XYZ file of C-alpha atoms in Angstrom:
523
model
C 24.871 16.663 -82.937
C 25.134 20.388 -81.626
C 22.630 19.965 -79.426
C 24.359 16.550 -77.797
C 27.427 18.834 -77.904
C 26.004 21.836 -76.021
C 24.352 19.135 -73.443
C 27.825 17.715 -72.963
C 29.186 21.162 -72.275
C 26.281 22.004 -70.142
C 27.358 22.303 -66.166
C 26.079 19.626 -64.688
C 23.671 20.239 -61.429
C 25.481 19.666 -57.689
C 24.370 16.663 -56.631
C 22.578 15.641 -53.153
C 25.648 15.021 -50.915
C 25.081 14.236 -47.196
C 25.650 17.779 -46.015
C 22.325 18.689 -48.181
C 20.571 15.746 -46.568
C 21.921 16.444 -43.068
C 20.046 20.194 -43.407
C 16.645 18.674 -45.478
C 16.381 16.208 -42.221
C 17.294 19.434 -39.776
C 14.388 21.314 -41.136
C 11.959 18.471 -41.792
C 12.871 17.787 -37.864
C 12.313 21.264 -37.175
C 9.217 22.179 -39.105
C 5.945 23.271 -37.081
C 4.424 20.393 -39.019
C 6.636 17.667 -37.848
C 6.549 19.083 -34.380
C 2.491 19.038 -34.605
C 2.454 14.957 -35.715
C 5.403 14.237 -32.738
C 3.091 15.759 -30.154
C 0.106 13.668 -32.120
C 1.920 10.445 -31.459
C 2.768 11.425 -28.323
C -0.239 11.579 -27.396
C -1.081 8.641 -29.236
C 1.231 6.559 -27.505
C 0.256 7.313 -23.829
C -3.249 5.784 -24.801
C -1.783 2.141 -23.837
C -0.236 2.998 -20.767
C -3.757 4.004 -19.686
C -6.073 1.355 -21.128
C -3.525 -1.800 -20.820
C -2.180 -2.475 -17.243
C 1.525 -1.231 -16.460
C 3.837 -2.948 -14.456
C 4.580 0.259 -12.486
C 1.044 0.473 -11.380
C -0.573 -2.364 -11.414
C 1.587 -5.549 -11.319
C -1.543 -7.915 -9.969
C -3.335 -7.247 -13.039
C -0.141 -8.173 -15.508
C -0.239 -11.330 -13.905
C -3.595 -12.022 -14.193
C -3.460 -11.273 -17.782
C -0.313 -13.968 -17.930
C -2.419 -16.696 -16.117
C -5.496 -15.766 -18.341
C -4.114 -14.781 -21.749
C -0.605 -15.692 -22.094
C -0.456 -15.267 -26.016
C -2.006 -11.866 -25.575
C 0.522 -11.100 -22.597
C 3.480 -11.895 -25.059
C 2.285 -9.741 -27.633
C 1.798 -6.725 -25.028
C 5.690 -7.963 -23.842
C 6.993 -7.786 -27.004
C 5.585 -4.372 -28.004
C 6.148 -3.196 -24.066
C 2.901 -2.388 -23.440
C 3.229 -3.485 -20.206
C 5.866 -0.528 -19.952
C 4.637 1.925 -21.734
C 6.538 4.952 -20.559
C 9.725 3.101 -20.593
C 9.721 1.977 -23.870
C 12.616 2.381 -26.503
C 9.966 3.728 -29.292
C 7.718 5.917 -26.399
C 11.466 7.421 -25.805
C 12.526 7.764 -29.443
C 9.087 9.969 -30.047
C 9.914 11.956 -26.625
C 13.591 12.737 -27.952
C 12.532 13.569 -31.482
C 9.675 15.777 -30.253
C 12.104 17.688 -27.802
C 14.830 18.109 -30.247
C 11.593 19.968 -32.766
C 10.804 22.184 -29.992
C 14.228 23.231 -29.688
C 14.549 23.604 -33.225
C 11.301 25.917 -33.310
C 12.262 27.810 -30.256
C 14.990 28.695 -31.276
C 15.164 30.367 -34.230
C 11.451 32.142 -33.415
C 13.002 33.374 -30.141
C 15.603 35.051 -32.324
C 12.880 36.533 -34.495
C 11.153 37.778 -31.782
C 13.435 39.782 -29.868
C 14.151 41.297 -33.774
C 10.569 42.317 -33.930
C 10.915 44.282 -30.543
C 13.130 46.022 -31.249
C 12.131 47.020 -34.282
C 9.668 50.320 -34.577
C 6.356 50.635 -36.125
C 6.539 51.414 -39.823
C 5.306 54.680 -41.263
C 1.574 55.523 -42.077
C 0.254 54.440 -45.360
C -0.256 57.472 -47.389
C -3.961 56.730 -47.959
C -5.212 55.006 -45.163
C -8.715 55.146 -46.966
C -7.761 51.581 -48.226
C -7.251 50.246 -44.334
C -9.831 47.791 -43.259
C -10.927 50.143 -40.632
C -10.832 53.825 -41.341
C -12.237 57.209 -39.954
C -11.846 60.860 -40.802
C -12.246 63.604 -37.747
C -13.200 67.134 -38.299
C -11.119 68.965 -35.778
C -7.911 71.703 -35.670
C -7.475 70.628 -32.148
C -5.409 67.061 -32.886
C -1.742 67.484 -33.445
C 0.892 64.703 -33.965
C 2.486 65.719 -29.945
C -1.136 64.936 -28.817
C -2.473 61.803 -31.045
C 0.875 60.391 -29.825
C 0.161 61.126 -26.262
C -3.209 59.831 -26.355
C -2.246 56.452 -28.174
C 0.801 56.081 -25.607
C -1.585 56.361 -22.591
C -3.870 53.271 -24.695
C -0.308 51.311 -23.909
C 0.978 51.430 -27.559
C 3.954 51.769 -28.666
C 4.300 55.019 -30.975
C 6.253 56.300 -33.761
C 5.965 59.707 -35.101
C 6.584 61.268 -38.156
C 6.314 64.414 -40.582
C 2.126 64.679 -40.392
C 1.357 61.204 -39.011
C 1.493 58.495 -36.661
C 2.473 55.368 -36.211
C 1.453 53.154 -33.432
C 1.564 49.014 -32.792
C 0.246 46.635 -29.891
C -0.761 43.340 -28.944
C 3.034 42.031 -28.624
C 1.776 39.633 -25.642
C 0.477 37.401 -28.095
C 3.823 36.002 -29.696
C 5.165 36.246 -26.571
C 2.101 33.963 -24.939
C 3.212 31.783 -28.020
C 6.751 31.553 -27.491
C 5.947 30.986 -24.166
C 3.634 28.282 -24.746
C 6.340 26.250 -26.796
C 9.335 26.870 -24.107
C 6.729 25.566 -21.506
C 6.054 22.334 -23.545
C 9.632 22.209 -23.631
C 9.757 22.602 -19.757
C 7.552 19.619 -19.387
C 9.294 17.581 -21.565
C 12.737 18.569 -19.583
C 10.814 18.268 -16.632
C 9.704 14.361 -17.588
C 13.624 13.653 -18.451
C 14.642 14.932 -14.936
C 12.208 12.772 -13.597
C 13.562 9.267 -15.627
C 17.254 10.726 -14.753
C 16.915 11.087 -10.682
C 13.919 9.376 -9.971
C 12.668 6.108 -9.180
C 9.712 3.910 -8.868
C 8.623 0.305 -7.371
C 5.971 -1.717 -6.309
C 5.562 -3.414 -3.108
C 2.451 -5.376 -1.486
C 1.667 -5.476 2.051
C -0.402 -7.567 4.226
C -1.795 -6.463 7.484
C 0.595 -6.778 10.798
C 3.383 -6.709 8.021
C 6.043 -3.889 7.589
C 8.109 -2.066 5.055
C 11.144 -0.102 4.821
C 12.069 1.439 1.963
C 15.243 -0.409 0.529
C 16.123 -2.161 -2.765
C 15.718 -5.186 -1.525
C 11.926 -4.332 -0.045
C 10.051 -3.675 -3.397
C 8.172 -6.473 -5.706
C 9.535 -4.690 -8.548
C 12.066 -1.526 -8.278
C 12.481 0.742 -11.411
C 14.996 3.271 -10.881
C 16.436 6.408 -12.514
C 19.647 5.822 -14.195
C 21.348 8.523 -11.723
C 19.630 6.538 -8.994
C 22.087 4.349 -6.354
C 20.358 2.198 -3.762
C 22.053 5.533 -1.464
C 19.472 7.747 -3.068
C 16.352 6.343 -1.199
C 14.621 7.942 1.772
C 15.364 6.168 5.039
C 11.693 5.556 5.933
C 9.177 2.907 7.008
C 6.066 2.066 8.080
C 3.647 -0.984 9.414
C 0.232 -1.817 8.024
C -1.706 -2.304 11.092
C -5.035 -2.767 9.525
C -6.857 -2.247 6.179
C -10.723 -0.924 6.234
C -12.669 -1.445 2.855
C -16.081 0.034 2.958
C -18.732 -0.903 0.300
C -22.257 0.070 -0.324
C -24.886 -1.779 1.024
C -28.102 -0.314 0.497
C -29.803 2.202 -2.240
C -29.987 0.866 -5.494
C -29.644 -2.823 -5.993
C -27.037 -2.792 -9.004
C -24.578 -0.593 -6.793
C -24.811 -2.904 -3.761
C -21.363 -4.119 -3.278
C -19.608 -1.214 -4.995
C -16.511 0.217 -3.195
C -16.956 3.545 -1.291
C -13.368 3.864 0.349
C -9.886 2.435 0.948
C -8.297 2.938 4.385
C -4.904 1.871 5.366
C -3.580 2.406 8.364
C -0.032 2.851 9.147
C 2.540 3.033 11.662
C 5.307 5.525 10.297
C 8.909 6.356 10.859
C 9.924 9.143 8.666
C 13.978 8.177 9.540
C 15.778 5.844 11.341
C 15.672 7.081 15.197
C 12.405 9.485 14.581
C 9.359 9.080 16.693
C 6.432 6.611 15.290
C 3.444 8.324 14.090
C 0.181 7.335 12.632
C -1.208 7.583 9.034
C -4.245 7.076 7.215
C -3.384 6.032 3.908
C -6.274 6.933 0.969
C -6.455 6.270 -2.651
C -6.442 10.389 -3.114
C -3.789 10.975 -0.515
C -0.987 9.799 -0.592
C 1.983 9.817 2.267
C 5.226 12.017 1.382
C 8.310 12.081 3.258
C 10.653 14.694 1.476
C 9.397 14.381 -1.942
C 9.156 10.420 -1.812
C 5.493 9.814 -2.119
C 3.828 6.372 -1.252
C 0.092 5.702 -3.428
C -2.745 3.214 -2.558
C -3.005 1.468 -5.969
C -4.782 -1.608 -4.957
C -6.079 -4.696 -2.269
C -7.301 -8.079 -1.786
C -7.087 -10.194 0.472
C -4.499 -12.175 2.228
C -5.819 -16.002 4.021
C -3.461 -17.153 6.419
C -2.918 -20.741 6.487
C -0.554 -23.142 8.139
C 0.662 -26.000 6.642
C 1.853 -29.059 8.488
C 3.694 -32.368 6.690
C 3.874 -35.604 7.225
C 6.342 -35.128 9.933
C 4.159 -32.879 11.768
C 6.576 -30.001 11.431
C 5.146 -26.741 10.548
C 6.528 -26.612 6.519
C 4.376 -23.271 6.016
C 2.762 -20.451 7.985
C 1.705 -17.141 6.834
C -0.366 -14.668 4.505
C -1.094 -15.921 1.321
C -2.197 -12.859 -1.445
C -4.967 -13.797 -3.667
C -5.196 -12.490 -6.725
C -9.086 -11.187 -7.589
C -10.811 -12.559 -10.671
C -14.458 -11.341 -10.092
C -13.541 -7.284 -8.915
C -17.627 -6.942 -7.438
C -17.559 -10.042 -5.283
C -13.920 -9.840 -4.906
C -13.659 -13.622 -5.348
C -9.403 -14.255 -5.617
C -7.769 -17.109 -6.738
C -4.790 -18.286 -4.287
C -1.544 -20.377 -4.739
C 0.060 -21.329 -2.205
C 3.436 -23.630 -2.188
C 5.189 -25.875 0.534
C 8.774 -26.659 -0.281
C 10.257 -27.532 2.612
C 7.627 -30.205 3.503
C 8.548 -33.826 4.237
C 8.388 -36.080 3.084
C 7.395 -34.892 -0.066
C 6.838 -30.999 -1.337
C 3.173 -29.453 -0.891
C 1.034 -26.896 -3.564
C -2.151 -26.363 -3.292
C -4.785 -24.011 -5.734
C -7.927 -22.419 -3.737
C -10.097 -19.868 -4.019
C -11.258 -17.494 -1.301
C -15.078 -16.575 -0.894
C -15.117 -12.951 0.935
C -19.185 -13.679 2.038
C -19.842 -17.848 0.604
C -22.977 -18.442 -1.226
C -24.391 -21.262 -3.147
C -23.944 -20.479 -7.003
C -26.658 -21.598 -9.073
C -24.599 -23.812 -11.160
C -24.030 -25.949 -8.473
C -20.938 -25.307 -5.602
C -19.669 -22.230 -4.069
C -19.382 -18.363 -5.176
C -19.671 -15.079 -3.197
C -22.675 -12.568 -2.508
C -20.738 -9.746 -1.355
C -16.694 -8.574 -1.096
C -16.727 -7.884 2.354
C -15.373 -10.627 4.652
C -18.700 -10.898 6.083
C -18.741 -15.215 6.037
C -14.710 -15.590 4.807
C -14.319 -19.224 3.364
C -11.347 -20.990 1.502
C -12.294 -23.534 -1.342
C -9.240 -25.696 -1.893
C -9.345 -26.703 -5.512
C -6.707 -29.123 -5.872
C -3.612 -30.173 -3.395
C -0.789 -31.657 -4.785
C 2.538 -32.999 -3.770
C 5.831 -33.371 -6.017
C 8.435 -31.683 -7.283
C 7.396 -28.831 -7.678
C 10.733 -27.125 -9.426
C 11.387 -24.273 -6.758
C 14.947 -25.649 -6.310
C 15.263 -25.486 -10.216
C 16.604 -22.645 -10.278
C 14.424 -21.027 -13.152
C 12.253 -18.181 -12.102
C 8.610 -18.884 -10.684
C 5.730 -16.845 -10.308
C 4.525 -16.609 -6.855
C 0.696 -16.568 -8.337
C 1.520 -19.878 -10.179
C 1.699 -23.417 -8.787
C 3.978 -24.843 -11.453
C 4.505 -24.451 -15.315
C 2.041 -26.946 -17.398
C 5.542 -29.231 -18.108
C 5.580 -29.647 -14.043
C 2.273 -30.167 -13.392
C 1.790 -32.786 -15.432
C 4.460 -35.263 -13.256
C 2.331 -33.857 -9.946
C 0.180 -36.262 -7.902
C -3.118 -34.846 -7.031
C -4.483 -35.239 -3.668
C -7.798 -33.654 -3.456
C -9.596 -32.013 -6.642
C -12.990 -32.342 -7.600
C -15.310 -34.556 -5.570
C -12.000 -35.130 -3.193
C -11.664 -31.871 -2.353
C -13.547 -30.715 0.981
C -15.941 -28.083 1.728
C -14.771 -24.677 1.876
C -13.033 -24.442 5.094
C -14.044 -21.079 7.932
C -11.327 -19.978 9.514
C -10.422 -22.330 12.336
C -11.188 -25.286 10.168
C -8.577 -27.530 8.440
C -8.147 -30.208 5.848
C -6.200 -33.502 6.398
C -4.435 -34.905 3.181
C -4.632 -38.146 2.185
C -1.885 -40.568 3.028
C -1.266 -39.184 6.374
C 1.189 -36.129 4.251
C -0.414 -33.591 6.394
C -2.873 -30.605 6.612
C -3.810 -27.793 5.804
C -5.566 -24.825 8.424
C -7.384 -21.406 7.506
C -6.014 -19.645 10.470
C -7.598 -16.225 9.397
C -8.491 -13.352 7.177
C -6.250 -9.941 6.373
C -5.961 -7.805 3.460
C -3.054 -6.749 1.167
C -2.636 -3.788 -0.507
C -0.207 -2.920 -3.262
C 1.140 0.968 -3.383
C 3.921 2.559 -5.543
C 5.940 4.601 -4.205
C 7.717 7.284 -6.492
C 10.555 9.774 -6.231
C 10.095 12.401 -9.071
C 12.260 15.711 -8.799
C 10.743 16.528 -12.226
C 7.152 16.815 -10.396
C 7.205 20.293 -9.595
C 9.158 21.876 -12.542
C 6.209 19.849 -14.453
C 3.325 21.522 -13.225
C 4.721 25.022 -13.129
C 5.361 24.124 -16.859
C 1.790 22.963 -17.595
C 0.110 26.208 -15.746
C 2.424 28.167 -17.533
C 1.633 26.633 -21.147
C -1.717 27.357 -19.896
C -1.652 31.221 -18.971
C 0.674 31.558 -22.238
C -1.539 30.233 -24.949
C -4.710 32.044 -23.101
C -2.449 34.747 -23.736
C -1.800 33.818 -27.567
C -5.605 33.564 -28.422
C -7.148 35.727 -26.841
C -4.981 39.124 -27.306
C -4.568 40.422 -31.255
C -1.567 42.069 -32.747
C -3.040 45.464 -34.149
C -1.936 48.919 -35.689
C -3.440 52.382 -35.572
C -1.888 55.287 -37.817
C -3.112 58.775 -37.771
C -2.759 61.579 -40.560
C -2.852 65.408 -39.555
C -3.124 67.874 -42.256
C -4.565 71.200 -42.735
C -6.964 71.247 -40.077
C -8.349 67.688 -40.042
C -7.102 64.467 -39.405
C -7.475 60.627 -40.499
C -7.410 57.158 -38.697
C -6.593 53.948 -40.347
C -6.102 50.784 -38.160
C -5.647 47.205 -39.210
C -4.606 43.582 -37.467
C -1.955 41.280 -37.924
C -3.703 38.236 -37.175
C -5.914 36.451 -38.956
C -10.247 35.861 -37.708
C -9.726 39.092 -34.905
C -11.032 41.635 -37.363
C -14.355 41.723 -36.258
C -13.049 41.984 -32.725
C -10.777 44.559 -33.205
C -14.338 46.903 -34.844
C -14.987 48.044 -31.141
C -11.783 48.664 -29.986
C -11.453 50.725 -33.256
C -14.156 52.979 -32.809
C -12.909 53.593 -28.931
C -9.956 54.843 -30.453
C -11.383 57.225 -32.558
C -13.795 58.669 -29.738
C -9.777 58.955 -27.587
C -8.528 60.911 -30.435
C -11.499 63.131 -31.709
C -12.233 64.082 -27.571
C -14.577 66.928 -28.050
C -14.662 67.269 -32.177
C -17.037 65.504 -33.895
C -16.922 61.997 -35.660
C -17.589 62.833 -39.612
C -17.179 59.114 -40.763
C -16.365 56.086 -39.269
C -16.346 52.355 -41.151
């Protein structure tokens, strides 16, 4: 019973309120530890935005993954892998990793300027114990001149009644400190960048132009500072596209691409002179900070398309999309809605350089457009639900639901030879025909605004001179005892492994001090 009594009187403990948990979380957030596994996942989670194709970069191959794969494609969609960099959980990592390193820096940065300011402690009264130690014979060393001599070997000195005191290697902490604000300069640098800048995606045939405006890009992403105001007022013409491939040497390169060459007609701003560019995978065109990048090509068949009226329903470049990259052999849809009396689609396949496949019909031998021929696949007419008003993509005829109510004119056995350019195909039922007028190329580019660019990569050489800095420099201490005719050297590091380093630069030490007496003992 007493002892229920005392444990009734007992004070009970404070509990866990949600100021306690509110500091816990600040220096779990905080910790070096939880800084180390945000910069692991963030890491980590850049790896899909460079194995799995992003929207920003390479829109032609997210659509080929939606015609190929689509159950895969809505599993990337729903995890936005497609958008890796713009994802909610890439962003929740990128805030909680800046708000560590502002934790860290913070409180070190106070630290350090403490520790500057600060002086070097006293000698050690028996310095024997000192990982590195030396006694010199000589009357000739005084305080005044060990001082002098360890001030001219840049350290900073402290004297004292019979010894010494001196410190160096402060670069190090700073290299570290520095290291951390730079990573912290990147990441500001990146949020800059998603505040003020702005990407998109645009393809462009040959003999085709572009000006950059909202309403010119495929896909626009833009900063959320950004207004349609904010873009540069320039624009350019692709007057031809050169793709050079190898064709001799060893017979598995054959056919591999050498280099991409677009050439452009540019006008930096409205009224300014026209001037010519040659546009490379590796070099880029900028116009005030707004730089425009050769991501991609194909090619681009242009057909006309005439209905049963005889009326011209279609006429134009039509972008394939590739499906074999070393033969460049592209897949092309191409859809007639305005034709009478009934709408035309048709699905072909362009052959850069046609040769008989072994499995009977038509492949390529080569991705140059050295022998350019269209295979039409299947023609259709119908309904094709353009006027529908739900959203189509251009690289699809019609969803499976459509297609189904679609009346095939050609496929199979029906469908003609592939057709040279010049040649055309009548449809059955007098609803009109189709003509391969010619061959150009597309090409996709982004082009990116980024005011974060430069602040970015005077961040990242910085983080690199500062933690060369913080490895390879030591924090060390030398203290020096004067008494009675002789003297003694102790010295000893602050940071962990440099020991054996620091042996040499010991031993120089001692040879500064001593100067013309004699060495009696040196470890």
């Amino acid at each position: 019973m007493a002892v229920q009594e005392l444990e009734k009187q007992a004070p009970k403990p404070p509990g866990f309120g949600p100021v306690e948990w509110l500091r816990w979380g600040w220096r779990t957030l905080t910790s070096m530890k939880t800084a180390l596994i945000l910069l692991f996942l963030f890491a980590l989670g850049s790896i899909p935005g460079s194995l799995i194709p992003q929207r920003g970069v390479e829109p032609d191959k997210v659509a080929r993954i939606y015609l190929n794969d689509p159950v895969r494609a809505e599993w990337y969609e729903r995890f936005q892998l497609f958008d890796v960099f713009g994802s909610y959980w890439f962003a929740a990592i990128y805030l909680l990793l800046f708000t560590s390193l502002v934790g860290c820096i913070i409180p070190r940065t106070i630290t350090y300027f403490k520790e500057l300011r600060r002086r070097p402690p006293a000698a050690p009264r028996h310095l024997s114990r000192l990982s590195h130690h030396a006694e010199l014979d000589t009357d000739e060393l005084t305080v005044e001149l060990a001082a002098a001599r360890l001030r001219k070997l840049r350290f900073r000195v402290e004297t004292g009644d019979g010894w010494v005191s001196a410190e160096k290697g402060f670069l190090r902490e700073t290299g570290n400190l520095l290291f951390h604000i730079s990573l912290l300069g990147v990441l500001a640098a990146v949020g800059v960048g998603a505040l003020f800048g702005y990407r998109g995606n645009v393809l462009v045939a040959e003999n085709e132009g572009f000006a950059n405006t909202v309403a010119a890009y495929d896909r626009f992403m833009p900063g959320t500072q950004v207004s349609a105001e904010s873009l540069e007022p320039f624009a350019f013409t692709l007057t031809d596209f050169q793709a050079d491939y190898q064709v001799g040497g060893d017979p598995k390169k054959i056919g591999q691409p050498l280099d991409f060459t677009a050439r452009l007609k540019v006008v930096d701003a409205p009224g300014a002179p026209e001037r010519d560019y040659d546009l490379k995978v590796n070099l880029p065109l900028e116009i005030n900070g707004t730089q425009t990048f050769l991501i991609g090509n194909g090619y681009a068949p242009v057909f006309r398309v005439t209905d049963g009226k005889g009326q011209v329903a279609f006429e134009g470049p039509v972008p394939c999309l590739i499906e074999f990259p070393l033969t460049r052999v592209s897949g092309c849809v191409l859809k007639a809605p305005d034709a009478q009396p009934g709408q035309l689609g048709f699905l072909m396949r362009f052959l850069p350089t046609v040769a008989p496949a072994q499995s009977g019909g038509f492949t390529s031998s080569f991705p140059a457009a050295l022998m350019p021929r269209v295979q039409i696949l299947g023609a259709f007419t119908g309904d094709f639900g353009t006027r529908s008003g739900m959203p189509q993509s251009v690289y699809e005829l019609a969803p499976p639901e459509i297609m189904k109510k679609l009346k095939p004119l050609a496929m199979g056995s029906t469908a003609p030879k592939p057709l040279a350019p010049g040649q055309s195909f009548d449809l059955p039922d007098k609803l009109g025909k189709i003509e391969f007028v010619e061959v150009r190329e597309w090409m996709t580019l982004q082009i990116a605004y980024d005011p974060g660019r430069v602040p970015a990569l005077i961040s990242a050489a910085l983080a690199t001179v500062s933690i060369a800095l913080s490895l390879m420099i030591r924090r060390r201490r030398v203290f020096v005892r004067v008494k009675d005719g002789a003297a003694e050297v102790g010295g000893l590091t602050r940071t962990e492994g440099s020991a054996a380093g620091f042996a040499e630069e010991f031993a120089d030490i001692v040879k500064v001090l001593s100067a013309s007496a004699g060495v009696k003992d040196v470890r």
